[in-house]
XYZ file of C-alpha atoms in Angstrom:
666
model
C 21.054 173.032 75.455
C 24.075 175.373 73.120
C 24.313 174.690 69.957
C 27.542 172.324 68.913
C 29.348 173.705 65.837
C 31.425 170.924 63.904
C 34.297 172.055 61.208
C 34.645 169.343 58.741
C 37.031 169.034 56.400
C 39.197 167.107 54.109
C 40.291 166.049 50.559
C 38.119 165.359 47.885
C 36.608 161.823 47.532
C 37.286 160.830 51.199
C 33.605 160.492 51.744
C 32.642 163.745 54.104
C 28.432 163.465 52.821
C 28.096 160.420 54.474
C 29.204 162.265 57.705
C 27.256 165.225 56.781
C 23.677 162.830 56.021
C 24.181 161.487 59.522
C 24.480 165.346 61.088
C 20.943 166.146 59.395
C 19.363 162.913 59.870
C 19.954 164.206 63.849
C 18.577 167.992 62.478
C 21.516 168.983 62.408
C 22.205 172.784 59.553
C 25.402 172.026 57.438
C 27.138 174.910 55.563
C 28.835 173.595 52.589
C 31.167 176.607 52.028
C 31.698 175.567 48.057
C 27.524 175.712 47.723
C 27.549 178.767 49.561
C 30.183 180.746 47.824
C 28.144 180.039 44.190
C 25.115 180.837 45.890
C 26.471 184.274 46.995
C 27.494 185.007 43.452
C 24.211 184.242 42.451
C 22.312 186.168 45.185
C 21.355 189.746 46.243
C 23.226 188.792 49.434
C 26.732 188.676 47.194
C 26.421 191.635 45.633
C 29.568 193.138 47.900
C 31.271 189.736 46.799
C 30.711 190.275 43.299
C 31.756 193.742 43.330
C 34.786 193.122 45.235
C 36.036 190.016 42.698
C 35.124 192.408 39.768
C 37.131 195.102 41.260
C 40.268 192.856 41.763
C 39.422 190.175 38.665
C 37.613 192.198 36.047
C 39.093 190.202 33.029
C 37.157 186.951 34.896
C 33.719 188.734 34.092
C 31.465 189.041 31.001
C 29.685 191.259 29.635
C 26.755 190.482 31.149
C 28.767 191.362 34.485
C 28.793 187.431 35.351
C 31.512 185.520 36.266
C 33.161 182.915 33.861
C 35.088 180.407 36.422
C 37.595 179.438 33.631
C 38.584 182.452 33.305
C 39.450 183.086 36.969
C 40.921 179.916 37.051
C 43.270 181.084 34.394
C 44.004 184.376 36.204
C 44.646 183.161 39.500
C 46.468 179.214 38.893
C 49.773 179.840 39.300
C 49.791 183.233 40.780
C 50.633 183.227 44.680
C 49.728 186.852 44.803
C 46.609 187.283 42.693
C 45.179 183.520 44.576
C 46.073 185.232 47.751
C 43.647 188.152 46.876
C 41.299 185.931 45.770
C 41.285 183.578 48.739
C 41.356 186.918 51.043
C 38.317 188.203 49.317
C 36.661 184.713 48.921
C 37.322 183.483 52.911
C 35.984 187.171 54.125
C 32.373 187.408 52.548
C 32.208 183.760 52.820
C 33.037 183.833 56.667
C 30.384 186.577 57.212
C 27.383 184.596 55.679
C 28.914 181.379 57.772
C 28.692 183.496 60.913
C 25.037 185.300 59.678
C 23.674 181.139 59.520
C 25.012 180.819 62.880
C 23.681 183.256 64.553
C 20.051 182.730 62.809
C 20.406 178.997 63.523
C 21.513 179.963 67.339
C 18.855 181.897 67.853
C 15.948 179.494 66.364
C 17.648 176.858 69.151
C 19.212 174.806 66.422
C 21.438 171.766 68.377
C 23.903 170.416 65.982
C 25.185 172.958 63.377
C 28.114 171.778 60.571
C 30.552 173.569 58.429
C 31.653 172.009 55.428
C 34.780 173.197 53.753
C 38.166 172.242 52.468
C 39.662 175.367 53.614
C 38.635 175.058 56.989
C 41.885 176.435 58.727
C 43.111 178.162 56.131
C 39.638 180.580 55.868
C 39.867 181.127 59.712
C 36.490 179.402 59.790
C 37.811 176.561 62.473
C 37.773 179.216 65.116
C 34.055 179.364 64.993
C 33.742 175.532 66.183
C 33.616 174.105 68.985
C 35.818 170.778 67.483
C 37.062 169.678 64.064
C 36.939 166.481 62.139
C 39.058 165.313 59.244
C 38.033 162.477 57.315
C 40.495 161.200 55.189
C 40.710 157.583 52.651
C 43.871 155.761 51.401
C 44.903 157.522 47.757
C 43.783 154.459 45.513
C 40.410 154.231 46.982
C 39.788 158.379 46.945
C 41.118 157.482 42.756
C 38.125 155.176 42.555
C 35.467 157.432 44.000
C 36.502 160.290 42.130
C 36.433 157.977 38.862
C 32.837 156.853 39.519
C 31.349 159.883 40.766
C 32.794 162.310 38.233
C 33.555 160.423 35.628
C 36.781 161.259 34.826
C 40.017 159.042 33.688
C 42.391 157.406 36.260
C 44.856 159.963 35.504
C 43.104 163.056 35.887
C 41.438 161.799 38.882
C 45.164 160.895 40.194
C 46.111 164.289 39.284
C 43.467 165.817 41.797
C 44.265 164.197 44.736
C 47.869 164.578 44.442
C 47.032 168.485 44.022
C 45.997 168.343 47.869
C 46.947 168.208 50.791
C 48.413 165.753 52.502
C 47.204 163.528 55.555
C 49.395 164.954 57.470
C 48.193 168.495 57.207
C 44.857 167.196 58.233
C 46.090 164.632 60.976
C 47.812 167.819 62.699
C 45.131 170.043 62.358
C 41.951 168.328 63.063
C 40.470 167.361 66.559
C 39.731 163.914 65.652
C 40.323 161.820 62.785
C 38.220 159.674 60.953
C 39.271 156.838 58.495
C 36.637 155.731 55.691
C 38.627 152.698 54.191
C 35.267 150.347 53.847
C 31.944 150.683 52.537
C 29.532 153.746 53.252
C 27.697 151.362 55.764
C 30.547 151.083 57.551
C 30.999 154.823 57.657
C 27.787 155.807 58.655
C 28.211 153.316 61.841
C 31.678 154.953 62.363
C 29.925 158.710 61.969
C 27.052 157.858 64.032
C 29.379 156.795 66.864
C 31.296 159.821 66.416
C 28.623 161.925 66.697
C 27.723 160.318 69.910
C 30.345 160.949 71.400
C 31.065 164.583 70.436
C 27.216 165.719 71.265
C 27.915 163.677 75.088
C 30.692 166.568 75.002
C 33.970 163.694 74.689
C 35.849 165.842 71.870
C 39.247 166.599 72.141
C 40.843 170.335 71.328
C 44.420 170.105 69.092
C 47.224 172.666 69.516
C 46.153 174.369 65.914
C 42.810 174.337 67.240
C 43.898 176.460 70.409
C 46.082 178.201 68.675
C 42.997 179.349 66.677
C 41.145 180.133 69.589
C 43.892 182.388 71.633
C 46.244 185.058 70.776
C 49.464 183.947 71.083
C 52.451 185.697 69.269
C 55.658 183.579 68.855
C 59.088 184.315 67.648
C 59.711 184.932 64.090
C 62.469 182.986 63.652
C 59.973 179.724 64.477
C 58.156 181.147 61.455
C 60.837 182.338 58.976
C 60.645 180.708 55.642
C 64.415 180.248 53.789
C 63.271 182.736 51.085
C 62.274 185.385 53.558
C 65.193 184.999 55.389
C 67.174 185.104 52.555
C 65.246 188.263 51.401
C 65.882 189.689 55.215
C 69.178 189.307 55.156
C 69.672 191.472 51.881
C 67.434 194.059 52.789
C 68.906 194.467 56.322
C 72.765 195.277 54.373
C 70.652 197.906 52.115
C 68.931 199.452 54.729
C 72.375 199.664 56.961
C 73.891 201.226 53.771
C 71.401 203.760 54.021
C 71.460 204.809 57.223
C 75.415 205.493 56.880
C 74.608 208.283 54.234
C 71.770 209.606 56.034
C 72.847 210.840 59.455
C 70.460 214.068 58.863
C 66.839 214.804 57.452
C 68.301 216.634 54.525
C 70.322 213.870 54.361
C 68.190 211.220 54.280
C 66.101 213.439 51.343
C 69.164 213.298 48.674
C 69.204 209.633 49.267
C 65.778 209.323 48.556
C 65.925 211.389 45.091
C 69.275 209.260 44.462
C 67.111 206.249 44.730
C 64.016 207.446 43.296
C 65.461 208.708 40.017
C 67.529 205.530 39.710
C 63.749 203.639 39.694
C 62.255 205.872 37.363
C 60.732 208.919 39.597
C 60.458 212.046 37.639
C 60.699 215.583 39.625
C 56.715 216.357 39.916
C 55.668 219.443 38.282
C 52.264 222.035 37.611
C 50.581 220.546 33.878
C 52.087 216.920 34.087
C 49.770 214.265 32.610
C 49.951 211.053 34.166
C 48.833 207.722 33.847
C 48.657 204.692 35.412
C 52.324 203.450 36.594
C 54.219 206.981 36.276
C 56.621 207.792 39.663
C 56.683 211.199 40.555
C 58.073 212.720 43.816
C 58.648 216.529 45.249
C 61.106 217.852 47.829
C 59.585 220.049 50.107
C 62.523 222.360 51.002
C 64.911 219.713 51.111
C 64.020 218.584 54.036
C 60.946 215.854 53.447
C 60.312 214.407 50.542
C 56.895 212.830 49.032
C 56.644 210.196 46.559
C 53.698 208.718 43.916
C 52.801 206.287 41.700
C 49.940 206.503 40.225
C 47.424 203.698 40.600
C 44.831 202.216 38.531
C 41.442 203.521 40.179
C 41.109 207.185 39.998
C 42.012 209.392 43.495
C 38.309 209.828 44.372
C 38.847 206.091 45.259
C 41.950 207.497 47.744
C 45.279 206.496 48.127
C 47.527 204.100 49.955
C 49.670 206.029 51.715
C 52.985 205.580 54.228
C 54.092 208.495 56.589
C 57.367 208.133 58.447
C 59.643 211.124 59.100
C 63.780 211.048 58.850
C 64.398 213.676 61.637
C 65.986 212.462 64.920
C 67.033 213.419 68.170
C 70.083 215.365 68.355
C 72.206 218.391 68.902
C 71.607 221.606 67.034
C 74.030 224.453 67.326
C 72.864 227.324 68.735
C 72.572 230.922 66.421
C 75.969 232.508 67.994
C 77.744 229.137 69.259
C 81.237 229.639 69.346
C 83.047 230.522 72.238
C 85.992 230.137 74.172
C 86.612 229.274 78.180
C 89.998 227.824 79.629
C 91.413 228.197 76.396
C 89.306 225.503 74.779
C 87.083 226.075 72.012
C 83.323 224.933 72.712
C 79.939 224.862 70.457
C 76.827 225.744 72.377
C 74.333 223.666 71.557
C 70.393 222.983 71.988
C 69.223 219.595 71.990
C 66.408 218.687 69.566
C 63.624 216.067 70.277
C 63.771 213.727 73.238
C 66.584 212.910 74.592
C 68.694 211.956 77.671
C 70.840 214.430 78.349
C 73.565 212.387 80.367
C 73.785 209.853 77.083
C 75.266 212.410 74.896
C 78.268 212.936 76.881
C 81.767 211.225 75.958
C 80.198 209.850 72.516
C 81.942 210.843 69.909
C 80.302 213.010 67.169
C 80.152 214.241 63.946
C 78.967 217.690 62.422
C 76.513 217.860 59.416
C 74.736 220.612 58.115
C 74.410 223.436 56.050
C 75.516 227.036 56.166
C 73.688 229.921 53.923
C 76.350 232.884 54.085
C 75.339 236.638 53.849
C 75.450 237.002 50.175
C 72.958 233.733 49.923
C 75.506 231.107 48.647
C 75.819 227.704 50.622
C 77.935 225.370 51.939
C 77.495 221.825 53.444
C 79.334 220.562 56.017
C 79.744 217.058 57.056
C 82.588 216.398 59.183
C 83.597 213.041 61.065
C 82.024 210.505 59.077
C 85.456 210.292 56.835
C 88.201 208.348 58.856
C 90.857 210.436 58.000
C 88.052 213.763 59.509
C 88.072 215.031 63.045
C 85.586 214.116 65.488
C 83.941 216.236 68.526
C 82.848 215.363 71.729
C 81.144 216.484 75.096
C 83.090 216.132 78.738
C 81.838 214.671 81.149
C 82.672 214.869 85.142
C 85.240 212.613 86.492
C 83.882 210.014 89.191
C 86.544 211.033 91.595
C 84.628 214.898 91.868
C 81.338 213.141 91.285
C 79.716 212.996 94.509
C 77.378 215.882 94.241
C 76.833 215.188 90.580
C 75.678 211.586 91.914
C 73.326 213.128 94.018
C 71.064 214.640 91.497
C 68.034 213.552 89.479
C 69.348 211.487 86.556
C 67.171 213.829 84.745
C 69.069 217.379 85.963
C 72.914 215.280 86.630
C 73.626 217.089 83.127
C 71.866 220.346 82.712
C 70.866 221.262 79.089
C 73.712 224.183 78.809
C 76.625 221.841 79.998
C 75.810 220.163 76.129
C 78.430 221.926 74.831
C 80.867 220.143 72.443
C 84.622 220.863 72.600
C 86.056 221.271 68.926
C 89.642 222.475 70.042
C 92.304 223.927 71.644
C 95.130 225.075 69.850
C 95.589 228.976 69.691
C 95.912 231.397 66.904
C 100.274 232.196 66.786
C 101.600 236.037 66.923
C 98.348 237.164 68.103
C 98.025 239.322 71.590
C 94.513 239.531 71.765
C 91.779 237.044 73.734
C 90.109 234.095 72.089
C 92.990 233.025 70.172
C 91.688 229.382 69.980
C 88.514 230.982 69.427
C 89.962 232.857 66.622
C 91.853 229.635 65.161
C 88.671 227.610 65.091
C 87.448 230.705 62.912
C 89.936 230.470 60.453
C 90.764 226.863 60.188
C 86.333 227.420 59.171
C 87.176 230.602 56.609
C 89.970 228.743 55.385
C 87.921 225.407 54.349
C 84.183 227.282 53.973
C 84.581 230.396 53.008
C 82.606 231.621 56.421
C 83.049 234.276 58.915
C 81.381 233.453 62.635
C 78.459 235.439 61.524
C 77.227 232.647 58.871
C 76.556 230.771 62.473
C 73.058 232.856 62.465
C 72.257 231.329 59.094
C 73.049 227.699 59.412
C 71.347 224.423 60.508
C 74.305 222.457 62.031
C 73.819 219.276 63.836
C 75.849 217.237 65.676
C 74.981 213.216 65.404
C 76.594 210.158 66.908
C 80.217 209.417 64.918
C 79.028 205.678 64.833
C 77.860 203.492 61.536
C 75.200 200.861 61.705
C 76.645 197.322 62.631
C 75.605 193.702 63.200
C 75.377 194.041 66.864
C 75.377 189.788 68.533
C 77.042 186.733 68.061
C 73.873 185.706 65.653
C 74.062 188.882 63.742
C 70.303 189.203 64.848
C 70.325 192.427 65.509
C 71.183 196.368 63.823
C 72.695 198.738 66.083
C 72.733 202.597 65.162
C 71.896 206.290 65.210
C 68.294 207.053 64.345
C 66.669 203.979 63.501
C 63.496 205.959 64.796
C 62.171 206.525 62.498
C 64.514 206.163 59.122
C 64.030 202.514 60.154
C 60.337 202.753 58.902
C 61.118 205.406 56.385
C 63.349 203.089 54.471
C 61.349 200.722 54.878
C 58.215 201.815 52.989
C 60.783 203.632 50.516
C 61.536 200.385 49.094
C 58.159 199.073 49.211
C 56.964 202.430 46.694
C 60.261 202.026 44.570
C 59.212 197.791 43.752
C 55.631 199.192 42.867
C 54.673 198.457 38.953
C 51.126 199.658 38.624
C 48.904 199.848 42.115
C 45.508 199.539 42.189
C 45.227 202.689 44.320
C 48.018 205.417 44.284
C 50.836 204.871 46.506
C 52.363 207.449 48.408
C 55.172 207.958 50.664
C 55.904 210.463 52.747
C 59.292 211.574 54.714
C 58.403 213.806 57.036
C 60.424 216.410 58.874
C 59.765 217.668 62.589
C 58.268 214.628 63.903
C 60.402 215.069 67.112
C 59.435 218.516 68.137
C 55.397 217.914 67.520
C 55.584 217.963 63.502
C 55.249 221.719 63.178
C 57.272 224.093 60.777
C 56.748 224.195 57.142
C 58.759 220.615 56.668
C 56.927 218.835 58.980
C 53.261 216.696 59.285
C 50.867 219.945 60.242
C 51.828 221.912 57.396
C 50.033 221.814 54.150
C 53.273 220.757 52.263
C 51.523 217.400 51.976
C 48.014 219.295 50.655
C 49.590 220.915 48.370
C 51.498 217.833 46.479
C 47.793 215.965 46.779
C 46.037 218.765 45.116
C 48.634 218.823 42.753
C 47.770 215.094 41.882
C 44.046 215.247 42.297
C 43.808 218.152 39.846
C 45.439 215.882 37.842
C 42.413 213.994 37.491
C 39.543 216.789 38.165
C 39.008 215.159 42.030
C 38.299 216.978 45.258
C 40.921 216.440 47.328
C 38.177 216.103 50.520
C 37.024 213.011 48.223
C 40.301 211.454 48.084
C 41.266 211.811 51.607
C 38.167 210.832 52.723
C 38.524 206.995 50.774
C 42.067 207.228 51.578
C 44.281 205.120 54.479
C 47.416 205.847 55.765
C 50.080 203.792 57.800
C 51.485 206.235 59.874
C 55.586 203.821 59.807
C 56.696 204.857 63.239
C 58.511 202.731 65.677
C 57.250 201.873 68.907
C 59.355 200.273 71.882
C 60.352 196.600 72.466
C 60.132 195.451 75.606
C 63.231 195.725 77.276
C 63.864 193.084 80.212
C 66.398 195.476 81.923
C 63.605 197.818 82.589
C 60.198 196.046 83.111
C 58.578 197.439 85.168
C 58.074 200.284 82.824
C 55.969 197.878 80.380
C 52.758 196.356 80.689
C 53.998 192.603 79.044
C 50.336 191.780 77.718
C 50.667 194.445 75.650
C 54.278 194.858 74.659
C 56.174 194.451 71.522
C 59.323 192.142 71.427
C 62.078 192.138 69.297
C 61.853 189.407 66.558
C 57.947 189.093 66.895
C 57.482 191.839 63.817
C 55.545 194.895 63.161
C 54.300 196.274 65.929
C 50.780 197.397 65.008
C 49.381 200.077 67.930
C 45.881 201.135 67.242
C 46.770 204.117 69.757
C 49.436 206.092 71.174
C 49.189 209.482 72.915
C 49.722 209.009 77.154
C 47.278 208.694 79.795
C 44.009 208.581 78.989
C 45.029 208.630 75.082
C 45.881 212.210 75.574
C 47.103 213.302 72.450
C 46.025 210.233 69.987
C 44.074 209.281 67.265
C 42.718 205.811 68.200
C 42.726 204.181 65.221
C 38.960 202.376 64.640
C 38.787 198.522 65.248
C 37.833 198.728 61.336
C 40.947 200.233 60.532
C 43.056 197.524 62.598
C 40.938 194.639 61.356
C 41.635 195.914 57.809
C 45.624 195.321 58.349
C 45.292 192.507 60.097
C 43.292 190.597 57.224
C 46.002 192.088 54.813
C 49.383 191.027 56.909
C 47.622 188.049 57.449
C 46.826 186.820 54.165
C 50.859 187.411 52.712
C 52.784 186.227 55.741
C 53.664 189.687 57.229
C 54.555 188.758 60.523
C 52.834 191.358 63.250
C 51.890 191.755 66.651
C 49.897 194.363 68.548
C 51.436 196.906 71.061
C 51.315 199.617 73.508
C 54.322 201.913 74.418
C 54.251 201.246 78.012
C 52.218 201.283 81.066
C 49.926 203.627 81.442
C 51.294 205.549 83.961
C 54.308 205.314 82.720
C 54.409 207.951 80.239
C 53.835 207.804 76.442
C 54.620 209.401 73.141
C 52.979 211.096 69.678
C 53.506 210.178 65.731
C 52.024 211.512 62.783
C 48.952 209.713 62.795
C 46.701 212.161 64.904
C 47.401 214.823 62.216
C 46.468 212.583 59.254
C 43.624 211.550 60.810
C 42.429 214.982 61.392
C 42.725 215.363 57.561
C 40.172 212.580 57.509
C 42.282 209.821 56.656
C 41.711 206.309 58.080
C 45.006 205.746 59.976
C 47.078 203.080 61.784
C 50.577 203.594 63.370
C 52.873 199.931 62.704
C 56.238 200.479 62.784
C 59.345 198.399 64.037
C 59.915 197.692 67.846
C 63.086 199.629 69.295
C 65.373 198.954 72.289
C 67.390 202.086 73.487
C 64.631 204.506 71.815
C 66.210 208.074 71.495
C 69.511 207.558 72.614
C 72.508 208.264 70.069
C 72.935 203.936 69.225
C 69.747 202.319 68.914
C 68.675 198.752 68.409
C 66.479 197.153 66.126
C 66.380 193.460 64.898
C 66.913 192.104 61.755
C 63.395 190.047 61.139
C 61.614 193.080 62.153
C 62.771 195.820 59.661
C 62.191 193.017 57.198
C 58.606 192.616 58.019
C 58.299 196.433 58.183
C 59.019 196.255 54.596
C 56.999 193.506 53.245
C 53.778 195.228 55.255
C 54.781 198.036 53.323
C 54.741 196.337 50.311
C 51.608 194.527 50.328
C 49.892 197.610 51.850
C 50.495 200.008 48.591
C 50.334 196.598 46.423
C 46.420 195.020 47.495
C 45.333 197.665 50.090
């Protein structure tokens, strides 16, 4: 017969001891989790537990290295974050010890095994149990028992009783409830009958037990607290404002610098003396930025890194872009990143970018965002004449060389030459910006959709905007790092460029700009960069595809991300047989699961789509190549890479919340 595992819980004073004695009488093995915790603290087996507690709560340990329980209590009681940190550590190590005993007793042929834990469900130990039982008793009965057992006053005993979970908690979570209102002998008979029944296989499974056993993601609305809902709405308004002023990678950097300096960040320079809590940033050629908050621990123990990108699919001006045809002036473009070309015709466009004149002077261009500005557009073929076009495959209907932006039609007056419209446009540009046509050769000009971020839907639960990929994750990590005080480990936020074209170039993640930044920080602490990287952890903060029922054929529903289900964790990206993926290890995924579960961060596991449907990549593999443990995590997006993408507010907020706890507690 296989071993039966019973989870036993209930508030203090209810008489669980009588049930445990009945289990022992039947030859069962009992693990008292409270006793196990203190045994671990005093034994070699608990060395890792003591080390982790001492690292997290150094003030709770005496000069002799011993834990001072009262001091630890003073540190965590009344501080939810510190209590959650303590619970995460204790639950992990006690849970491992319980699992080891389960394996040992099962191998020894034990028939009955009981886990006695006040936090049976909160710790996740219920998932190890075949059934769970809660022992309850009336309030006055419990008070009387505690007074007699512990020698407490009635007032103090009542405070202990009232501080614990109500009966309704156990009634909703446990498979069986045993009431212990009578004598010890009466309850012993009740307990004996219960054990007889369950050993025959007659025990129910609660909804909570099913949920503990099965992975069944749920809509975030059903799990969202009022506090998180209010914070979510405020956060998303700030995010929309960031998007509206940051429509290119350069503008994202400018916005980041403004926000960072308001939060006390300084530009990193050689020779700076940095201490824990100092905040620095470094701009790489105006197109990417790295920010850091120095932690308490040395960089030899690693850093917590968030790596997002701020470039987005767009239309770049060609080096010689301006031409006239049929007395209409156009700009030739070269599309940047993976776009679906048909989506960009007849879409109002803005022009953003930078021109460097022949003398080296610079001019910034931003046309179309102001209500008084003109906007621009790419023509499409009328349906009346589109019969042949309609027969073409979708990706061939609009050739790349047809993505030409209409910019004018009014010719230069009193001129007998050709290209009068082109000449008129150049006159306007010269008067406004002081440029000549040759200056386009040393320009970076981008056409982006002329639309600001807006709430979508009657319920305003969604946000529509250009550039969610990947500014929704970039802003999440930026907002998180701006709020840090003094983290345990140094926190690093990266706004990378060129991800949409393979992270190439001096501003992409394949360049050594990141190494240069980290070498500077490590050098200030006399730390080897390789040691720092080996002990670091990176969240590659990039979006994933949200399941779209209109195109269900390309998604594998059991492994798809859904809007309003939280952060999408992606173990691997790539295509086909995981080609081009970093493929995070089980240990890496588990680490983030525990961190998010312990801090109320809603998350879901996801792949981009069906294995043979296509694929994609992120900066994860470039971080992993540096010997940094890396996991992709980000917001699920509908209509990814379209001129107007859609995300859910809940997912945006949960990504921010996830990045915040990652920087604070990982």
